[in-house]
Amino acid sequence: MKNELILILDFGGQYNQLIARRIRECNVYSEVVPYNITIEEIKQKSPKGIIFTGGPASVYGEEAVKCEKEIFSLGIPILGICYGMQLMTQMLGGKVAKANMREYGTTKVSIDNKSLLLQGFESTNDFLMSHTDYVQTTPEGFKNIASTPLCPNAAMENVEKKLYGIQFHPEVNHSINGMQVIKNFLFKICGCTGDWVISSFTQESIQKLKEKIGDKKALCALSGGVDSSVAAVLLSKAIGKNLTCIFVDHGLLRKNEGDEVEEIFKKQFDIHLIRVNAKDRFLEKLAGVSDPETKRKIIGEEFIRVFEEEAKKIGTVDFLVQGTIYPDVIESGLGKSSVIKSHHNVGGLPDYVDFKEIVEPLRDLFKDEVRKTGLELGIPENLVYRQPFPGPGLAIRIIGDITDKKLDILKDADAIFREEIAKAGLHKKINQYFAVLTNLKSVGVMGDERTYDYTIALRAVETTDFMTGVFSKIPYEILEKVSSRIVNEVSHVNRVVYDITSKPPATIEWE
Ligand code: XMP
């Protein structure tokens, strides 16, 4: 059965992903596509509705990007947001002009709540506005349905043609009740029923993978992270032993983590897993190296070498599995918002493995949807909700050069910290927390003895995007317990400090 689909035409706005998210929160499947998608492609996808996103350009400027005009006569409901509304206006014969003053921030909007799009609102509502251009004259056949003192046409509609435009952004949290606008569009205007749920996604994708791969062979690099784990389990449900997973254990994982990964995938899911214990090899390459960037480079390169060697032993495979997720796909550039960064998972295909095709089973999912899929597949909760862990692992949490002994100290201290955070029930509140082995030795006293040993730093941050964050205000009693346990239970540590810097100016990791 084909799911209801809302197509989001990407004109380069910064909230495009968020719009897609919000729609899926309403159990309607949505896809972001480039603004210049052809009419033929749209017809093939047969969406229930189309959304034009915002965008940085001015519709009358040189940078303006446009869709095909025929889109307005397909009979499919369209909602233009910000630039999307202005584009609709200009293409249909209305007038867009530059305002004297930029309107930015949460703004009181007067509303005609008899309009289907704005039903359920009072006569005014706070919405986020962010624009300089505005619709001066709506196109023929359109009716004004909202305004602000600075923006006479803050929303418009042509009910007969099912065309709607809004100058404000309903998808952001600053807009009060913004979801109501989205729901009105989906359910009242497009006639969606909300049939998209993650369990149907899971079953459908297993079926699709079965059909695509058949009895051919696939290879997956498993890191123990959420994305590659979910991708691997999906694949194994579809093709069983024709999937081989390679797990390169560089020895820089957290305490017992390598064994846990092996246990889950081999025992619980009966996946054909090759674990490569390459710790000695990595430590040899890292010996005496203390520059953070050099450490990262060495680990990245060595990782590829090890994977390559193992893959060669397997020989040619038909498919290489990648755990690419939807934000990676969007960020690597679909439409106009392109080239923000080119993600390593997309585009840059590894040329060191002999394979015929890439398969990316999570390409359409957001992170929390990947997690739901993982739970649905029976992957343990602690793995599904695993906090982010950097590829170079503990190597960038040991300041200075890395030795086996330092790794053991850090693993033990980190395990105690994590255990106490979980015991205190803070593990869901704090988004990332770990110990760092500083390169600092200081004087202490234990019993009657003078000690000269390492300082462990504890780091805990609360963040949603990991680009900015604040240090977590962990209660003193918990910090005290962690500190006392680390100094008592981990040899060669005589001091524990807590990192109270936010990001920025500090980064989350210490290296
Ligand atoms: P920073 O330290 O830049 O970290 O504030 C932001 C987030 O990115 C993670 N991180 C990495 N993840 N490879 C990764 O896969 C890396 O080299 C890497 N460096 C940092 C970090 O753990 C945090 O969640």
Coordinates of C-alpha atoms and ligand atoms in Angstrom, one line a residue, residues 296 344 388-392 396-397 432 434 466-467 503 506-511, ligand 1:
R296 CA 42.2 11.9 14.4
H344 CA 31.0 11.9 4.3
P388 CA 26.9 10.2 20.7
F389 CA 30.5 8.8 20.7
P390 CA 33.1 10.3 18.5
G391 CA 34.7 8.1 15.8
P392 CA 38.2 8.5 17.2
I396 CA 40.5 12.4 21.9
R397 CA 39.6 12.1 25.6
Q432 CA 26.4 13.7 26.6
F434 CA 32.1 11.4 29.9
F466 CA 25.4 19.4 19.8
M467 CA 26.4 22.7 18.1
K503 CA 29.7 25.5 24.1
A506 CA 34.5 25.5 24.7
T507 CA 33.7 22.4 22.5
I508 CA 32.1 19.4 24.0
E509 CA 35.1 17.1 23.5
W510 CA 38.4 18.3 24.9
E511 CA 40.3 17.6 21.7
Ligands
XMP1 P1 32.6 19.2 19.7 O1 33.7 18.6 20.5 O2 33.0 19.7 18.4 O3 31.6 17.9 19.4 O4 31.8 20.2 20.5 C1 30.3 18.0 18.9 C2 29.8 16.6 18.8 O5 30.5 15.9 17.8 C3 31.1 14.7 18.4 N1 32.4 14.6 17.8 C4 32.7 13.7 16.8 N2 31.9 12.7 16.2 N3 33.8 12.0 14.9 C5 32.5 11.9 15.3 O6 31.8 10.9 14.8 C6 34.6 13.0 15.4 O7 35.8 13.1 15.1 C7 34.0 13.8 16.4 N4 34.5 14.9 17.2 C8 33.5 15.3 18.0 C9 31.2 15.0 19.9 O8 31.2 13.8 20.6 C10 29.9 15.8 20.1 O9 28.8 15.0 20.3

